[in-house]
Short mmCIF file of N, CA and C in Angstrom, two decimals:
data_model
loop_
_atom_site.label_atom_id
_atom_site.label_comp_id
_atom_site.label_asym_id
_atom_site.label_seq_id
_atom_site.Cartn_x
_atom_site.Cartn_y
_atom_site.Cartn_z
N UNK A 200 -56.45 -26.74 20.58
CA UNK A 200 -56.22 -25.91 19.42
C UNK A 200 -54.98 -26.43 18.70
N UNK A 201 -55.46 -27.02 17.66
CA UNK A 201 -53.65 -27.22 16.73
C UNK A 201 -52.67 -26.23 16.01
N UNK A 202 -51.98 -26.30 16.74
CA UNK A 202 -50.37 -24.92 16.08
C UNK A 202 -50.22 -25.87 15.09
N UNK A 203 -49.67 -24.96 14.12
CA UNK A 203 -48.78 -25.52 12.77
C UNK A 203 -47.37 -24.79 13.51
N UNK A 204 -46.56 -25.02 12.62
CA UNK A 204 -45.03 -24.30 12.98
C UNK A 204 -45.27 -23.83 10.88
N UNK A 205 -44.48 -22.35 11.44
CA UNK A 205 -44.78 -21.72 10.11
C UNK A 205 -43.46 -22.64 9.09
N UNK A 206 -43.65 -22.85 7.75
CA UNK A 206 -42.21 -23.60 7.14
C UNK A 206 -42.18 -22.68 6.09
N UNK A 207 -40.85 -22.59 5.67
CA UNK A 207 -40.33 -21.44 4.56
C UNK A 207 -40.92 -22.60 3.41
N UNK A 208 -40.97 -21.21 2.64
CA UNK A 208 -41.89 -21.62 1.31
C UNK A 208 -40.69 -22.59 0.22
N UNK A 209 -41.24 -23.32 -0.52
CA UNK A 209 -40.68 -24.10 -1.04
C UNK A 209 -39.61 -23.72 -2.36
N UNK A 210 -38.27 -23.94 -2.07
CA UNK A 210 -37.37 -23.09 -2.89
C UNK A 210 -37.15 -23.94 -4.23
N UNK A 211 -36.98 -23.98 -5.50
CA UNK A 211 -36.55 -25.06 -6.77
C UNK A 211 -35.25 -24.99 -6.50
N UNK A 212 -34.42 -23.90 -6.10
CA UNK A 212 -32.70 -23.82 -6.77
C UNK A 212 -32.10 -22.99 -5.54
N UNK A 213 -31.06 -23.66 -5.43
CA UNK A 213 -29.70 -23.53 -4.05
C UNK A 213 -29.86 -21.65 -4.17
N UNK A 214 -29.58 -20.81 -5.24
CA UNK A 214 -29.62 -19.55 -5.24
C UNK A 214 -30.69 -19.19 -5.05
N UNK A 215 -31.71 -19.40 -5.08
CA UNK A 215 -33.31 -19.17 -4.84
C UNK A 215 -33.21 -19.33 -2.94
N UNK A 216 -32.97 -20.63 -2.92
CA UNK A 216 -32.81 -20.70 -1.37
C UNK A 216 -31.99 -19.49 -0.61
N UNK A 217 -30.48 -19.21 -1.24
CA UNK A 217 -29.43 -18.28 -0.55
C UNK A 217 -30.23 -16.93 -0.51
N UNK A 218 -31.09 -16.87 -1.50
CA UNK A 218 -31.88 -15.49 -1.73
C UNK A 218 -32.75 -15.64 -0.55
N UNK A 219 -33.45 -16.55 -0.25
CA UNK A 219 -34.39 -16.42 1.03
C UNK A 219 -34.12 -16.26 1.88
N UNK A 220 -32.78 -16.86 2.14
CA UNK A 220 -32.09 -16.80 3.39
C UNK A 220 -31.31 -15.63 3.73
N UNK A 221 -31.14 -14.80 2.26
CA UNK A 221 -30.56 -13.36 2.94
C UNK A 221 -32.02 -12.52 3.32
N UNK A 222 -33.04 -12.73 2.38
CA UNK A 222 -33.98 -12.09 2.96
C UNK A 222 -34.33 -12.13 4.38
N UNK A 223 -34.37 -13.42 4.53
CA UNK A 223 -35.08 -13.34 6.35
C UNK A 223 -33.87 -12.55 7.03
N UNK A 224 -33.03 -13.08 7.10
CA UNK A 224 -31.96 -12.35 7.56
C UNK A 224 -31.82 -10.91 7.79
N UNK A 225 -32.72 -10.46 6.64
CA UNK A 225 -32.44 -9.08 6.86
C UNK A 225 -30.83 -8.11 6.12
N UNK A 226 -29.81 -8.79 5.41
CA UNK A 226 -29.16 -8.80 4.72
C UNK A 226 -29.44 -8.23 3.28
N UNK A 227 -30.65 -8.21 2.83
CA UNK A 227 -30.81 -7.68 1.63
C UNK A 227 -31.98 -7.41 1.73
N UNK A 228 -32.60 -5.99 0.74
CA UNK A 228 -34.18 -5.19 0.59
C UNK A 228 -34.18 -6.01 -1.20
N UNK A 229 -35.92 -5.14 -1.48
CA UNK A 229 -36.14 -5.39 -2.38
C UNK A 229 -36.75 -3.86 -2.81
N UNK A 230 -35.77 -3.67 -4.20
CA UNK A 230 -36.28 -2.20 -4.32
C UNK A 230 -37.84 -2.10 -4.87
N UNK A 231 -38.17 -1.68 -3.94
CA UNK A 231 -39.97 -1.19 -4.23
C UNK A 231 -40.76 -0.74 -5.61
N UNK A 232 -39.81 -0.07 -6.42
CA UNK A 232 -40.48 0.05 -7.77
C UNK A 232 -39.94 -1.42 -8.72
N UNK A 233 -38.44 -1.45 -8.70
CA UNK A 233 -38.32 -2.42 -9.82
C UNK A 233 -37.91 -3.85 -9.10
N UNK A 234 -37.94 -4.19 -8.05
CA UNK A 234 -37.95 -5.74 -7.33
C UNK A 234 -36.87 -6.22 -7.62
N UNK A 235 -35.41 -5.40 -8.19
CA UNK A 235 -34.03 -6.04 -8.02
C UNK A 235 -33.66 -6.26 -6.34
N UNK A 236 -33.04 -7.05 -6.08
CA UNK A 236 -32.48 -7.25 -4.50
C UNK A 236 -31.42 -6.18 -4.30
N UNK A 237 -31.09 -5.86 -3.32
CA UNK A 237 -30.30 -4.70 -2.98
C UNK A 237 -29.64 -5.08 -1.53
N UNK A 238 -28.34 -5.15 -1.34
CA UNK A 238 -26.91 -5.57 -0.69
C UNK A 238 -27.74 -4.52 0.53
N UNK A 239 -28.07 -4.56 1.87
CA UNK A 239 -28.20 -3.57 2.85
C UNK A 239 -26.64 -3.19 3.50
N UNK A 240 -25.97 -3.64 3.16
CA UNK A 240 -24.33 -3.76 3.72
C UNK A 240 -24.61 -3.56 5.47
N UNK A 241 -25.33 -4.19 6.08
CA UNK A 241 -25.28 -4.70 7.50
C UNK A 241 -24.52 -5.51 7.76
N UNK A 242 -23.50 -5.65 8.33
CA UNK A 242 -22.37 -6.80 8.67
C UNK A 242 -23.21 -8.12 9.80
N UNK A 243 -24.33 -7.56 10.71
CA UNK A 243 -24.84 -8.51 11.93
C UNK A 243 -26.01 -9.20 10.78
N UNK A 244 -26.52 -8.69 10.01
CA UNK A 244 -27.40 -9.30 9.07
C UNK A 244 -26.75 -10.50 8.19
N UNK A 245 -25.87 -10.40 7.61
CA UNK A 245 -24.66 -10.75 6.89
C UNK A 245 -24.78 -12.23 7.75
N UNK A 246 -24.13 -12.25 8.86
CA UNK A 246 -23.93 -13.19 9.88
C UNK A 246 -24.69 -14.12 10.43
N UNK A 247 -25.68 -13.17 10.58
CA UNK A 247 -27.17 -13.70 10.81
C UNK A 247 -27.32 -15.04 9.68
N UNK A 248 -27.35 -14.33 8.74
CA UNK A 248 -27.69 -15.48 7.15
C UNK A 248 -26.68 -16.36 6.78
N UNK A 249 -25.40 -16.32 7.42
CA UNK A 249 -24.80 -17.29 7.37
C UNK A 249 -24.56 -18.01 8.42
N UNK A 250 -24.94 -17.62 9.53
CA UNK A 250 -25.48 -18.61 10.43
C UNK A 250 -26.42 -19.74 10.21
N UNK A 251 -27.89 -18.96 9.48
CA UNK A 251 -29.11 -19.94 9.30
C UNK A 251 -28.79 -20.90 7.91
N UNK A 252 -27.97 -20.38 7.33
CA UNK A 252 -27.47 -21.54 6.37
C UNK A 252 -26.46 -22.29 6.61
N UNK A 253 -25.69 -21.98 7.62
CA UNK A 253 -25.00 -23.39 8.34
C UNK A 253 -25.62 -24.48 9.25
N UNK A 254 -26.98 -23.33 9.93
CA UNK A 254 -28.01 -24.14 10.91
C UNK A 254 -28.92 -25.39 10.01
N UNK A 255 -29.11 -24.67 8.91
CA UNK A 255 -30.39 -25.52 8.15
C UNK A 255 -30.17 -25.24 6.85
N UNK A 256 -28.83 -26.05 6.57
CA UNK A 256 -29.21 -26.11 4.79
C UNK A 256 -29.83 -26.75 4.18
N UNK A 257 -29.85 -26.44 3.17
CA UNK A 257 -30.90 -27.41 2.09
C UNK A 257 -31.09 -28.89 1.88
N UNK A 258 -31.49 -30.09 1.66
CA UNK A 258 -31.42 -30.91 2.12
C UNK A 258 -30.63 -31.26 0.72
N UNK A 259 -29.25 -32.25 0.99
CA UNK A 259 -28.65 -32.77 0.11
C UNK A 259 -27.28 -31.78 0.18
N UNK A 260 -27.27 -30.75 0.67
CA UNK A 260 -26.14 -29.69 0.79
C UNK A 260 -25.70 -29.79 2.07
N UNK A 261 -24.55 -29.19 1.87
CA UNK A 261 -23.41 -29.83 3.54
C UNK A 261 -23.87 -27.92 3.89
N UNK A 262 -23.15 -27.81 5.26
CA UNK A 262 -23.65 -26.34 5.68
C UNK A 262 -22.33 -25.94 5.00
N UNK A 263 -21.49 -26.42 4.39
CA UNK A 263 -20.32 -25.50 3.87
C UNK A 263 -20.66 -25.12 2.76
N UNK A 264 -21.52 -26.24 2.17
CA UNK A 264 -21.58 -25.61 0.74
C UNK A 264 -22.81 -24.33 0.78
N UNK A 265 -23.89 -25.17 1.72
CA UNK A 265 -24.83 -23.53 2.50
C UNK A 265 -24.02 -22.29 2.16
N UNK A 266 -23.31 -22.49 2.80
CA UNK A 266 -22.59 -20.47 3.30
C UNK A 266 -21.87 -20.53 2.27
N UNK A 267 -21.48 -21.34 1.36
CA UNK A 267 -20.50 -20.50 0.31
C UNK A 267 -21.71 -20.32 -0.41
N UNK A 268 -22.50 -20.86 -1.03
CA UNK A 268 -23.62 -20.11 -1.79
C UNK A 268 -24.58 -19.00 -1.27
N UNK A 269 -24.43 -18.54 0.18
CA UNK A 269 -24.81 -17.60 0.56
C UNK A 269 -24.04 -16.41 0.19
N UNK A 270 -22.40 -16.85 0.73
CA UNK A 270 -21.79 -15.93 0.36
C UNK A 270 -21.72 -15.30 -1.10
N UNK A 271 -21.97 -16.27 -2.04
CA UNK A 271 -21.76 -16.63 -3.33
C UNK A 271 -23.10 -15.32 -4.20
N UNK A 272 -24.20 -15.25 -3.14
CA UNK A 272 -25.10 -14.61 -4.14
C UNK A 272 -25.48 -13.36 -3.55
N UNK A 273 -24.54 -13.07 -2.22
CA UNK A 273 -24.64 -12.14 -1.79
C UNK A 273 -23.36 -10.87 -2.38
N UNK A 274 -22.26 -11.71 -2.68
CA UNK A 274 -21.36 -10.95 -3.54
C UNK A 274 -21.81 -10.46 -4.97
N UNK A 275 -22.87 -11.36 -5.20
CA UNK A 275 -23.57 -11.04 -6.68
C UNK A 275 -24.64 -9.85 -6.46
N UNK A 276 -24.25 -9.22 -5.21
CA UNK A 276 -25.76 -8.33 -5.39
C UNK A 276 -25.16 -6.99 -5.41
N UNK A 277 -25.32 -5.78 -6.04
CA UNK A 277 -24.90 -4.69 -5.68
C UNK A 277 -25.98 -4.10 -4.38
N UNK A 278 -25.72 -2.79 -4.66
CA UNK A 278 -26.00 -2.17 -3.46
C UNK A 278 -27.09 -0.45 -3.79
N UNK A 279 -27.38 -0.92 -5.25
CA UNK A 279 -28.18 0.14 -5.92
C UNK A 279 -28.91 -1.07 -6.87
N UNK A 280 -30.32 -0.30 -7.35
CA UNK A 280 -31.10 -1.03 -8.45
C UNK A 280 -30.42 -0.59 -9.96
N UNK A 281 -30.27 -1.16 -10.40
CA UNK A 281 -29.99 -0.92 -11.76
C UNK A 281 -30.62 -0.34 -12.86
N UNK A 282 -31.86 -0.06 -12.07
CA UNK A 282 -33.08 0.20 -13.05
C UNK A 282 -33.39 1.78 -12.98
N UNK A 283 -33.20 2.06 -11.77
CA UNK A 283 -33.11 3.57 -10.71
C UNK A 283 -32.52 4.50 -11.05
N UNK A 284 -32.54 5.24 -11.55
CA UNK A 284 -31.63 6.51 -11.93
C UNK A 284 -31.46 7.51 -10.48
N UNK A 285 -30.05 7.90 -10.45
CA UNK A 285 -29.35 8.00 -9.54
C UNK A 285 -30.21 9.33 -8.47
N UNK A 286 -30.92 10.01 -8.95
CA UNK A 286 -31.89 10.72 -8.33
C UNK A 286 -32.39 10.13 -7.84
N UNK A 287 -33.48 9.20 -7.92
CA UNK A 287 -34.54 8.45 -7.41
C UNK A 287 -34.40 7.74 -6.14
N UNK A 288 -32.61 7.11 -5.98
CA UNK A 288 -32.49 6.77 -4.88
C UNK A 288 -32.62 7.32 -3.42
#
């Protein structure tokens, strides 16, 4: 029987990548009605994703520059949708 090994889907741009990588991580949701990303403020998630971007950065990127663009687009995220009116949350 031939296994594949599953491979993350193919990213165009370093922030596209940092975005995937907080996703798996578990570091950031996606709000369900309007699909802005949303900060989970988990600190072991956090870690998690800057672990796997020091483990396996992008090819052509050092793992330093990895985690600062992790860090980089994870500071860019709030922690509410913008779209959401404050009830809804």
């Amino acid at each position: 029987m031939l296994m594949t090994k599953e491979r993350r889907p193919a990213i165009r741009t370093l922030r596209g990548w940092a975005i995937s990588v907080l996703n798996e991580a578990g570091a950031i949701r996606e709000c369900e009605e309007h699909g802005w990303a949303q900060d989970r403020a988990d600190p072991h998630a956090r870690d998690r994703a800057i672990d796997l971007a020091r483990q396996d950065p992008p090819t052509g990127i050092s793992a330093e520059g990895a985690v600062a663009e992790v860090r980089d687009v994870l500071d860019s995220i709030g922690d509410t949708c913008p779209e959401c009116r404050p009830d809804e949350r």
